[in-house]
XYZ file of C-alpha atoms in Angstrom:
699
model
C 0.000 0.000 0.000
C 1.258 3.476 -0.872
C 2.333 5.590 2.082
C 1.529 8.766 0.136
C -2.063 9.853 0.491
C -2.506 8.363 3.959
C -3.409 10.723 6.810
C -0.620 10.261 9.361
C 0.068 12.205 12.572
C 3.419 13.960 12.801
C 6.280 11.641 13.591
C 7.764 14.226 15.972
C 4.407 15.024 17.578
C 4.968 13.114 20.847
C 8.346 14.824 21.332
C 6.784 18.252 20.894
C 3.876 17.769 23.263
C 6.060 16.180 25.960
C 8.831 18.785 25.798
C 11.467 16.400 24.463
C 11.868 18.370 21.230
C 14.426 21.135 21.630
C 14.380 24.396 19.740
C 17.380 26.603 19.028
C 17.232 28.393 22.384
C 16.794 25.137 24.334
C 19.904 23.134 23.421
C 22.259 22.757 26.424
C 25.845 23.847 25.847
C 28.975 23.866 28.026
C 30.592 27.248 28.771
C 27.643 29.046 27.167
C 27.373 32.844 27.311
C 24.420 34.963 26.255
C 24.298 37.939 23.931
C 21.594 40.608 23.864
C 21.410 43.029 20.960
C 21.121 46.782 21.421
C 19.038 48.311 18.625
C 19.229 51.794 17.140
C 16.553 54.222 18.243
C 16.889 56.708 15.372
C 15.604 56.099 11.871
C 18.707 57.441 10.167
C 22.025 58.802 11.358
C 25.269 57.700 13.006
C 26.366 56.299 16.320
C 28.129 59.125 18.133
C 29.301 57.105 21.128
C 28.801 53.799 22.948
C 30.058 53.914 26.531
C 30.883 50.259 27.124
C 32.737 51.130 30.345
C 29.405 51.941 31.963
C 28.332 48.285 31.924
C 31.556 46.239 31.907
C 31.582 46.089 35.719
C 27.973 44.942 35.949
C 27.446 41.382 37.253
C 28.353 38.677 34.754
C 29.216 40.948 31.834
C 31.804 39.360 29.534
C 32.112 42.209 27.064
C 30.462 44.574 24.629
C 30.824 44.374 20.856
C 30.201 47.297 18.535
C 31.620 48.681 15.292
C 34.916 49.563 16.991
C 35.917 46.074 18.135
C 33.793 43.518 16.267
C 35.538 41.056 13.911
C 35.539 42.195 10.301
C 33.149 40.608 7.821
C 33.502 40.196 4.065
C 31.875 43.331 2.576
C 31.265 41.483 -0.706
C 28.992 38.817 0.813
C 25.723 38.446 -1.061
C 22.165 37.769 0.008
C 19.377 36.101 -1.972
C 18.861 39.055 -4.322
C 22.507 40.105 -4.567
C 24.540 42.660 -2.545
C 23.097 42.840 0.934
C 24.422 45.422 3.376
C 22.022 44.363 6.113
C 24.409 41.439 6.678
C 27.246 43.831 7.635
C 26.432 44.080 11.327
C 28.680 46.084 13.685
C 30.964 47.060 10.816
C 30.517 50.860 10.897
C 28.734 53.629 12.759
C 26.000 54.149 10.175
C 22.372 53.747 11.279
C 20.252 53.030 8.164
C 16.980 52.316 10.019
C 15.498 52.234 13.491
C 16.029 48.762 14.889
C 19.453 48.179 13.363
C 21.721 46.334 15.862
C 24.467 48.727 16.994
C 25.957 46.652 19.832
C 25.875 43.242 21.458
C 26.254 42.831 25.211
C 27.555 39.404 26.266
C 27.161 38.048 29.789
C 27.129 34.780 31.707
C 23.345 34.616 31.955
C 20.519 35.911 29.804
C 19.204 38.091 32.606
C 22.615 39.684 33.169
C 22.980 40.389 29.455
C 19.488 41.910 29.298
C 20.183 44.178 32.275
C 23.485 45.404 30.846
C 22.018 45.938 27.372
C 19.237 48.049 28.864
C 21.822 50.128 30.743
C 24.292 50.610 27.876
C 24.577 54.342 27.001
C 24.376 54.959 23.244
C 24.196 58.421 21.697
C 23.408 59.224 18.096
C 23.815 61.933 15.518
C 20.354 61.875 13.996
C 19.939 62.742 10.324
C 16.825 63.512 8.273
C 14.937 60.322 7.471
C 12.225 59.291 5.060
C 9.875 56.453 6.008
C 6.741 57.750 4.287
C 5.626 55.319 1.603
C 3.567 56.493 -1.364
C 3.365 55.208 -4.913
C 4.147 58.728 -6.129
C 7.359 59.003 -4.117
C 10.058 60.849 -6.116
C 12.566 58.045 -5.406
C 10.326 55.436 -7.004
C 12.100 53.277 -9.566
C 11.446 50.051 -11.480
C 11.768 46.961 -9.312
C 14.339 44.306 -10.075
C 13.161 41.667 -12.531
C 14.430 38.626 -10.654
C 10.948 37.230 -11.198
C 7.551 38.765 -11.935
C 9.080 41.099 -14.489
C 6.930 43.574 -16.442
C 4.823 42.347 -19.360
C 2.953 44.168 -22.112
C 0.925 42.105 -24.581
C -1.774 43.401 -26.893
C -2.955 46.992 -27.057
C -4.147 47.740 -23.540
C -5.302 51.288 -24.229
C -7.297 50.316 -27.314
C -8.948 47.392 -25.547
C -9.864 49.549 -22.557
C -11.354 52.162 -24.875
C -13.442 49.477 -26.572
C -14.685 47.983 -23.295
C -18.310 48.296 -22.235
C -17.260 48.605 -18.583
C -13.929 49.662 -17.087
C -12.944 49.331 -13.438
C -10.138 51.695 -12.463
C -9.285 51.578 -8.769
C -6.474 51.656 -6.241
C -5.796 49.170 -3.452
C -3.439 49.430 -0.490
C -1.942 46.997 2.001
C 0.220 47.922 5.026
C 3.430 46.493 6.414
C 2.787 43.079 7.933
C 4.968 41.093 10.293
C 5.450 37.315 10.371
C 4.730 36.899 14.089
C 6.022 33.322 14.409
C 5.484 31.770 17.826
C 9.202 31.037 18.312
C 11.415 34.145 18.381
C 14.622 34.053 16.343
C 17.437 32.350 18.252
C 20.882 30.912 17.506
C 23.879 29.454 19.280
C 27.268 29.707 17.546
C 30.741 28.475 18.432
C 34.108 27.972 16.766
C 35.839 24.609 16.938
C 39.182 23.774 15.263
C 38.712 26.614 12.777
C 35.149 25.580 11.984
C 32.043 27.652 12.554
C 29.211 25.629 14.109
C 25.701 26.924 14.709
C 22.319 25.772 15.919
C 19.796 28.198 14.506
C 16.109 28.680 13.878
C 15.949 29.080 10.099
C 14.152 27.753 7.036
C 17.155 26.531 5.054
C 20.309 25.416 6.886
C 22.390 24.879 3.735
C 21.473 28.292 2.310
C 22.220 30.018 5.631
C 25.540 28.159 5.904
C 26.449 29.536 2.481
C 25.841 33.095 3.651
C 27.971 32.551 6.748
C 30.807 31.063 4.690
C 30.766 34.189 2.508
C 30.583 36.586 5.468
C 33.525 34.976 7.250
C 35.468 34.214 4.031
C 35.574 30.509 4.824
C 35.153 27.384 2.692
C 31.592 26.129 2.867
C 32.697 22.777 4.248
C 34.075 24.612 7.304
C 30.623 25.916 8.253
C 27.851 23.759 9.691
C 24.336 24.959 10.535
C 21.766 22.738 12.214
C 18.085 23.504 12.538
C 16.358 20.675 14.363
C 12.970 22.184 15.258
C 11.440 25.509 14.218
C 8.449 27.193 15.827
C 7.179 28.834 12.661
C 8.813 31.233 10.265
C 6.468 32.199 7.409
C 9.443 33.590 5.481
C 11.108 35.568 8.268
C 13.566 32.756 8.976
C 14.526 32.286 5.355
C 17.373 34.832 5.290
C 20.443 34.612 7.495
C 19.128 36.475 10.529
C 20.875 39.172 12.591
C 20.792 36.974 15.697
C 22.962 34.324 14.012
C 25.472 36.815 12.605
C 25.827 38.471 16.005
C 26.237 35.107 17.744
C 28.952 34.037 15.274
C 30.825 37.353 15.634
C 30.702 37.177 19.417
C 31.747 33.534 19.516
C 34.778 34.399 17.403
C 35.630 37.390 19.570
C 35.229 35.733 22.986
C 36.253 32.179 22.113
C 33.213 30.417 23.594
C 29.671 29.457 22.554
C 27.326 32.449 22.399
C 23.537 32.302 22.276
C 21.544 35.254 20.938
C 17.766 35.196 21.269
C 15.732 38.151 20.054
C 12.955 39.475 22.248
C 9.502 39.778 20.710
C 9.987 43.503 20.134
C 13.432 42.910 18.615
C 11.909 40.414 16.195
C 9.557 43.150 14.995
C 12.294 45.764 14.734
C 15.225 43.821 13.288
C 13.855 40.989 11.114
C 12.128 41.490 7.779
C 8.445 42.102 7.129
C 6.005 42.154 4.203
C 6.357 45.627 2.673
C 3.495 48.052 2.256
C 1.988 48.086 -1.241
C 0.003 50.553 -3.334
C -1.615 48.978 -6.393
C -3.498 50.462 -9.304
C -5.670 48.284 -11.527
C -7.688 48.907 -14.669
C -9.845 46.087 -16.038
C -11.996 46.385 -19.130
C -14.675 43.944 -20.260
C -17.452 43.524 -22.783
C -21.047 43.606 -21.602
C -21.091 39.807 -21.389
C -18.156 39.832 -18.969
C -15.406 38.776 -21.376
C -12.225 40.556 -20.373
C -10.549 42.782 -22.935
C -7.663 44.233 -20.920
C -5.970 44.131 -17.528
C -3.508 46.814 -16.425
C -1.884 46.256 -13.046
C 0.828 48.431 -11.536
C 2.106 47.833 -8.014
C 4.510 49.859 -5.906
C 6.107 48.580 -2.720
C 8.619 49.858 -0.174
C 12.190 48.586 0.139
C 15.414 49.515 1.914
C 18.476 50.850 0.058
C 20.480 48.164 1.885
C 19.193 45.251 -0.183
C 17.112 44.493 -3.248
C 13.776 42.782 -2.851
C 10.739 42.112 -4.994
C 7.136 41.851 -3.830
C 5.679 40.196 -6.910
C 2.139 41.547 -6.703
C 1.394 41.128 -10.415
C 2.202 37.415 -10.692
C -1.468 36.391 -10.478
C -2.439 38.905 -13.152
C -0.406 36.913 -15.673
C -2.012 33.620 -14.702
C -5.644 33.703 -13.626
C -7.695 35.176 -16.477
C -7.730 35.275 -20.250
C -7.510 38.717 -21.845
C -6.110 39.811 -25.228
C -4.183 42.686 -23.612
C -2.317 42.541 -20.305
C 0.199 45.026 -18.941
C 1.950 44.753 -15.580
C 4.728 46.663 -13.857
C 6.348 46.890 -10.445
C 7.971 49.862 -8.725
C 10.195 49.925 -5.654
C 10.344 52.906 -3.292
C 13.600 53.070 -1.268
C 13.033 54.307 2.291
C 14.927 54.385 5.590
C 13.350 51.150 6.781
C 14.270 47.618 7.705
C 14.800 45.554 4.522
C 11.612 43.600 3.739
C 11.638 39.866 3.134
C 9.253 37.226 1.875
C 6.152 36.619 3.953
C 3.801 33.716 3.384
C 2.264 34.188 -0.048
C 4.871 36.822 -0.981
C 3.555 39.226 -3.585
C 0.534 37.111 -4.381
C -1.236 37.760 -1.058
C -1.407 41.568 -1.492
C -1.633 41.122 -5.271
C -4.681 38.880 -4.987
C -6.384 41.400 -2.724
C -6.148 43.991 -5.482
C -6.936 41.751 -8.459
C -9.763 39.781 -6.879
C -11.449 42.829 -5.391
C -11.229 44.519 -8.802
C -12.804 41.445 -10.425
C -15.634 41.645 -7.901
C -16.122 45.328 -8.680
C -16.314 44.439 -12.364
C -18.951 41.785 -11.657
C -20.933 44.340 -9.642
C -20.939 46.903 -12.468
C -21.791 44.268 -15.070
C -24.544 42.768 -12.860
C -22.943 39.336 -13.275
C -22.463 36.669 -10.639
C -18.820 37.014 -9.443
C -18.419 33.245 -9.788
C -19.733 33.268 -13.343
C -17.445 36.158 -14.282
C -14.422 34.133 -13.262
C -15.618 31.013 -15.081
C -16.208 32.970 -18.296
C -12.585 34.114 -18.358
C -10.864 30.796 -17.811
C -7.770 30.665 -20.090
C -6.819 27.671 -22.239
C -3.101 28.487 -22.038
C -0.954 30.896 -20.073
C -2.504 34.336 -20.734
C 0.924 35.973 -21.093
C 3.337 33.122 -21.826
C 1.135 31.158 -24.222
C 2.533 27.991 -22.637
C 0.242 25.081 -21.773
C -0.723 24.550 -18.160
C 0.802 21.428 -16.653
C -2.504 21.045 -14.822
C -5.185 23.612 -14.081
C -8.082 22.702 -11.831
C -9.258 26.154 -10.817
C -12.710 25.555 -12.317
C -13.091 22.422 -10.213
C -12.134 24.423 -7.106
C -14.655 27.152 -7.924
C -17.515 24.825 -8.785
C -17.054 22.397 -5.910
C -16.520 25.260 -3.487
C -19.682 26.979 -4.686
C -21.655 23.760 -4.262
C -20.462 23.176 -0.712
C -20.807 26.815 0.300
C -24.325 27.204 -1.061
C -23.396 29.971 -3.474
C -26.298 29.260 -5.846
C -28.816 30.827 -3.469
C -26.888 34.086 -3.091
C -28.622 37.422 -3.754
C -25.850 39.320 -5.528
C -27.208 42.713 -4.523
C -25.412 44.101 -1.467
C -26.923 44.962 1.895
C -29.873 42.589 1.516
C -29.353 40.105 4.358
C -29.709 41.076 8.018
C -29.826 39.420 11.399
C -31.086 42.057 13.795
C -28.526 44.865 13.673
C -25.990 42.738 11.812
C -25.410 42.923 8.086
C -24.536 39.560 6.490
C -22.488 39.092 3.324
C -20.635 36.472 1.312
C -17.708 36.703 -1.069
C -15.201 34.647 -2.990
C -11.767 34.865 -4.566
C -9.861 32.693 -7.019
C -6.159 32.186 -6.484
C -3.005 30.533 -7.728
C 0.585 30.150 -6.610
C 3.478 29.085 -8.794
C 4.666 25.495 -8.452
C 7.938 23.787 -9.240
C 11.179 22.623 -7.672
C 14.741 23.754 -7.032
C 17.872 21.644 -7.142
C 18.549 19.530 -4.056
C 20.596 16.519 -3.065
C 19.592 13.428 -1.104
C 21.441 10.343 0.080
C 20.052 6.921 0.976
C 22.049 4.285 2.833
C 20.951 0.655 3.117
C 21.559 -0.386 6.723
C 22.468 -3.934 7.857
C 19.187 -4.329 9.785
C 17.097 -3.742 6.667
C 16.318 -0.100 7.392
C 17.224 2.835 5.162
C 18.772 6.086 6.325
C 17.481 8.925 4.167
C 19.462 12.172 4.459
C 18.336 15.458 2.926
C 19.018 19.032 4.023
C 15.330 19.835 4.503
C 13.860 21.987 7.273
C 10.593 21.294 9.088
C 8.950 24.583 10.016
C 6.350 22.709 12.021
C 4.428 21.906 8.847
C 4.950 18.143 8.981
C 7.881 17.850 6.560
C 9.371 14.936 8.511
C 6.141 12.983 8.212
C 5.690 13.757 4.519
C 9.290 12.927 3.600
C 9.115 9.637 5.498
C 6.120 8.601 3.378
C 7.807 9.795 0.183
C 10.959 7.832 0.992
C 8.951 4.705 1.814
C 7.184 4.805 -1.531
C 10.408 5.580 -3.391
C 12.057 2.525 -1.837
C 8.874 0.408 -1.909
C 9.115 -0.379 1.813
C 7.056 0.429 4.904
C 7.508 3.726 6.723
C 8.849 1.814 9.742
C 12.008 1.048 7.744
C 12.803 4.722 7.090
C 15.226 6.672 9.277
C 15.119 10.303 8.224
C 17.916 12.810 8.774
C 17.154 16.457 7.966
C 17.912 19.999 9.180
C 21.693 19.929 8.816
C 23.756 21.833 6.243
C 26.318 19.008 6.334
C 23.802 16.781 4.532
C 24.471 18.625 1.285
C 22.869 21.272 -0.930
C 19.117 21.580 -0.561
C 16.447 24.186 -1.087
C 14.908 25.642 2.048
C 11.349 25.530 3.338
C 9.980 28.381 1.254
C 8.270 29.375 -1.958
C 6.023 26.306 -1.759
C 8.914 24.379 -3.246
C 10.466 22.687 -0.229
C 8.647 19.356 -0.236
C 8.647 19.163 -4.038
C 12.399 19.788 -4.243
C 13.321 17.321 -1.490
C 10.865 14.702 -2.743
C 12.372 14.791 -6.214
C 15.854 14.082 -4.833
C 14.572 11.324 -2.527
C 12.507 9.751 -5.302
C 15.467 9.594 -7.676
C 17.774 8.264 -4.953
C 15.197 5.623 -4.056
C 14.947 4.434 -7.652
C 18.719 4.100 -7.875
C 18.900 2.324 -4.526
C 16.366 -0.241 -5.715
C 18.676 -0.925 -8.660
C 21.878 -0.949 -6.589
C 20.465 -2.815 -3.603
C 23.176 -1.908 -1.071
C 25.614 0.777 0.059
C 24.867 4.476 -0.314
C 23.319 6.380 -3.195
C 23.553 10.175 -3.526
C 21.549 12.161 -6.064
C 21.705 15.793 -7.205
C 18.636 16.918 -9.179
C 20.262 19.902 -10.906
C 20.418 18.279 -14.342
C 17.029 16.603 -13.944
C 15.379 19.975 -13.374
C 16.847 21.225 -16.624
C 14.963 18.486 -18.488
C 11.574 19.625 -17.186
C 9.394 20.866 -20.099
C 8.482 24.543 -20.133
C 4.896 24.845 -18.916
C 2.760 27.029 -16.683
C 2.947 25.263 -13.303
C 0.681 26.463 -10.518
C -1.383 25.370 -7.568
C -4.934 26.782 -7.578
C -7.679 27.423 -5.085
C -11.014 29.104 -4.515
C -11.904 30.688 -1.171
C -15.444 31.473 -0.009
C -16.256 33.631 3.032
C -19.298 34.673 5.021
C -19.110 37.675 7.339
C -21.277 39.659 9.691
C -20.833 43.405 10.111
C -22.091 45.551 12.984
C -22.489 48.921 11.210
C -22.670 50.936 14.446
C -19.240 49.758 15.610
C -17.557 48.664 12.364
C -16.878 45.204 13.801
C -16.421 42.503 11.168
C -16.702 38.850 12.132
C -15.887 36.013 9.777
C -18.532 33.317 10.221
C -17.513 30.771 7.621
C -14.460 30.095 5.497
C -14.273 27.407 2.838
C -11.230 26.713 0.697
C -10.952 24.207 -2.144
C -7.399 23.482 -3.280
C -5.666 21.905 -6.275
C -2.156 21.210 -4.976
C -1.205 18.147 -6.992
C -1.070 14.780 -5.294
C -1.663 15.251 -1.574
C 1.141 13.552 0.360
C -0.518 13.649 3.790
C -4.138 14.870 3.909
C -3.927 15.510 7.654
C -0.957 17.868 7.623
C -1.817 19.359 4.204
C -5.232 20.371 5.497
C -3.547 21.851 8.566
C -1.257 23.814 6.246
C -3.996 25.415 4.167
C -6.206 26.123 7.187
C -3.261 27.859 8.847
C -2.810 29.887 5.685
C -6.484 30.865 5.648
C -6.201 32.014 9.260
C -3.212 34.116 8.202
C -5.332 35.592 5.408
C -8.133 36.352 7.856
C -5.619 38.069 10.112
C -4.348 40.063 7.133
C -7.888 41.110 6.249
C -9.053 42.246 9.677
C -6.109 42.938 11.976
C -2.501 43.189 10.852
C -0.945 46.599 10.307
C 2.520 47.868 11.138
C 2.450 51.538 12.206
C 5.289 54.070 12.085
C 5.404 57.347 13.939
C 5.220 60.121 11.345
C 7.809 62.235 13.150
C 10.392 59.695 14.294
C 9.833 57.027 11.628
C 9.962 54.346 14.326
C 7.552 51.451 14.702
C 5.032 52.194 17.422
C 3.352 48.779 17.673
C 6.287 46.373 17.794
C 4.617 43.869 20.123
C 1.471 41.772 20.332
C -0.268 44.421 22.414
C -0.156 46.872 19.511
C 0.233 44.591 16.486
C -3.003 42.655 16.367
C -3.248 39.125 14.991
C -6.204 36.773 14.765
C -6.831 34.798 17.957
C -9.163 31.886 18.703
C -12.148 34.198 19.173
C -11.648 35.603 15.662
C -11.453 32.281 13.833
C -14.583 30.322 12.855
C -14.761 26.674 11.931
C -12.880 26.444 8.658
C -13.534 23.896 5.953
C -10.711 23.011 3.586
C -10.485 20.189 1.070
C -8.717 19.166 -2.102
C -9.849 18.454 -5.637
C -8.111 15.670 -7.592
C -4.937 17.058 -9.137
C -1.612 15.805 -10.448
C 1.531 17.635 -11.521
C 3.060 15.872 -14.543
C 6.813 15.815 -14.938
C 7.484 16.094 -11.204
C 7.946 12.806 -9.313
C 4.832 11.701 -7.463
C 2.836 14.545 -9.031
C 3.027 16.894 -6.053
C 2.871 20.673 -5.721
C 3.393 22.939 -2.727
C 0.713 23.708 -0.142
C 2.583 26.219 1.991
C 1.622 29.561 0.449
C -1.692 29.164 -1.278
C -3.821 29.108 1.871
C -2.938 32.770 2.492
C -3.479 33.876 -1.084
C -7.012 35.022 -1.820
C -8.449 34.766 1.686
C -8.236 38.493 2.451
C -9.853 39.296 -0.905
C -12.718 36.871 -0.280
C -13.367 38.485 3.114
C -13.182 42.023 1.702
C -15.632 41.033 -1.050
C -17.972 39.607 1.593
C -17.796 42.853 3.576
C -18.839 44.785 0.458
C -21.723 42.360 -0.052
C -22.818 42.943 3.546
C -22.484 46.735 3.634
C -22.560 48.002 0.057
C -19.334 49.935 0.744
C -16.144 48.844 -1.003
C -13.046 48.676 1.196
C -9.844 49.082 -0.818
C -7.368 49.364 2.052
C -6.378 46.648 4.497
C -6.968 45.899 7.268
C -10.729 46.357 7.501
C -10.448 48.433 10.673
C -13.398 49.526 12.761
C -12.956 53.172 11.771
C -13.062 52.255 8.075
C -16.197 50.124 8.302
C -18.406 51.815 10.896
C -21.481 53.796 9.872
C -22.371 56.711 12.104
C -25.964 57.196 10.999
C -28.577 55.865 8.570
C -27.533 56.589 5.024
C -23.855 56.854 6.022
C -22.914 54.167 3.505
C -24.285 56.255 0.657
C -22.077 59.180 1.691
C -18.825 57.225 1.650
C -16.116 57.402 -0.967
C -14.870 54.327 -2.746
C -12.000 53.607 -0.367
C -14.277 53.446 2.670
C -13.393 56.858 4.093
C -15.995 59.520 4.890
C -17.088 61.499 1.878
């Protein structure tokens, strides 16, 4: 019997619930010292002075590192998108953003380090800063074209002019923070000229590569282990400041150093989803056939490092139109460099596109579901390539059946329960699928078991359980005969847990190694999928989903409550229905949180974050989350072993749009800025809705 497709509980579950599983800040270590970062309090400027002498005599203090005495790093070290000056910690006195680490206090205990860090005198020479994001900012420039580059097919202006109806609107999303349960933590030490680290990250081999570049060392002299991770959502993909500081301090003081960021420090010094400002024009004939889509998105970045928030990716995928134009702009500001957050680009992009599609359906007096079905493409709308598999229609139709969409009155503000206004909405979504090169090794053991080694990382998503099943099927043995080794850079090159490509990439390497082991029968087999990936035919490869939402709105207070969420997903062959369902439900909860709560605020005068904790930065809690239904339609990804796609991102994508569309259906007022705050939704008196402007603000 195949192990894939069977609902299995997590193999590490008992260890986690009994406290046996150790996270990066839990691992015992001899001669361990603790480092606490001191973060800049100005948004731009220079460090004028750090008076280390004021704390060196405090109990337990080992020393203070800053730009004057920290070991030198390689200034040419690169990040994911190229040159990355955010990696150059404690190398100069420049303060490029509020929250930049300017010193590290090391002490014998965590409490001693925290006390000394709080007492360390630091003075600054503040300089004028700019943290105000707008799409019209004079520093705006084209974004890098690493992916989601601009496209321009057909004659957009002519098609818009010929359209019976044109929607032209603007949509905004704020900064959002990852808010993983486990704060970022790392322990680093040097041993016989080697750098060793235990870290909380999403890709130990990738992070080891960054460290080898920073310290100008051969990669085989750096080892990063990541046994258990308490969530990351993208924030633990890059090499984090905590790890760099721990490695610097370990080199300087000659002993293991552990650096754990506080919750506020996580907000201030690790990346976030950037704010976006998106403009969309969609033109259609009277029957709802699209003629043109124009989508421009601007997002904020830091001058320290390139980044791309690919908001227009969905626009090239979801709907057929003879003319499509997309572009992306980046606005450099004095802020923390953004990084990928679950559903990067596509989560804010889907909010804009899917709300605009709903507005088009409203003006055409067409069922929003029918509008989407009428514009289903036969091939990639921009690329012209065939889809490897495309089951969006199945997601929409089955979701509509289960949700009871057929009985919906499409006019807004028609359903009430006492004072509450009730509405429903939907959104269609996709997320790109595929794989990156990885290696895997399988060793046949004397007792009949197989040791499977791959440099994967389990974010808490069930990767261990899924990879055990994949290995069992690849070797045609029971799961009891699989011994899995993951989360160690020494296991060889491997993609990280990100981009919805982790499981697919690791599974491909394991599958190929298993096939070769069946032929060889003994010893060890090692496989690198680099060449195999090059043989994959060029096709449009995506996961798809449809999300349906029901909300209630109290117009006198502006309170929005989500009552029902239903998601139908086409994610290829489902490896483990239990953990896959958990994945997409978690994503939908993240989308709900994006829709109703999450918003990073900056003080207009100082440029500093003012809600860098869970008291001020609101996330969805149990009381906000209804029973959520999620299921899968039959799907298979040809060309990729076992026919799987990623499930990690797509749960987030589309959920906020479905909720925003439901709020319009309830109230008759279109909200084009997230989150759907009380002050944006409330109605002060009868007829208030009719006196509102299109973005939900008072008219």
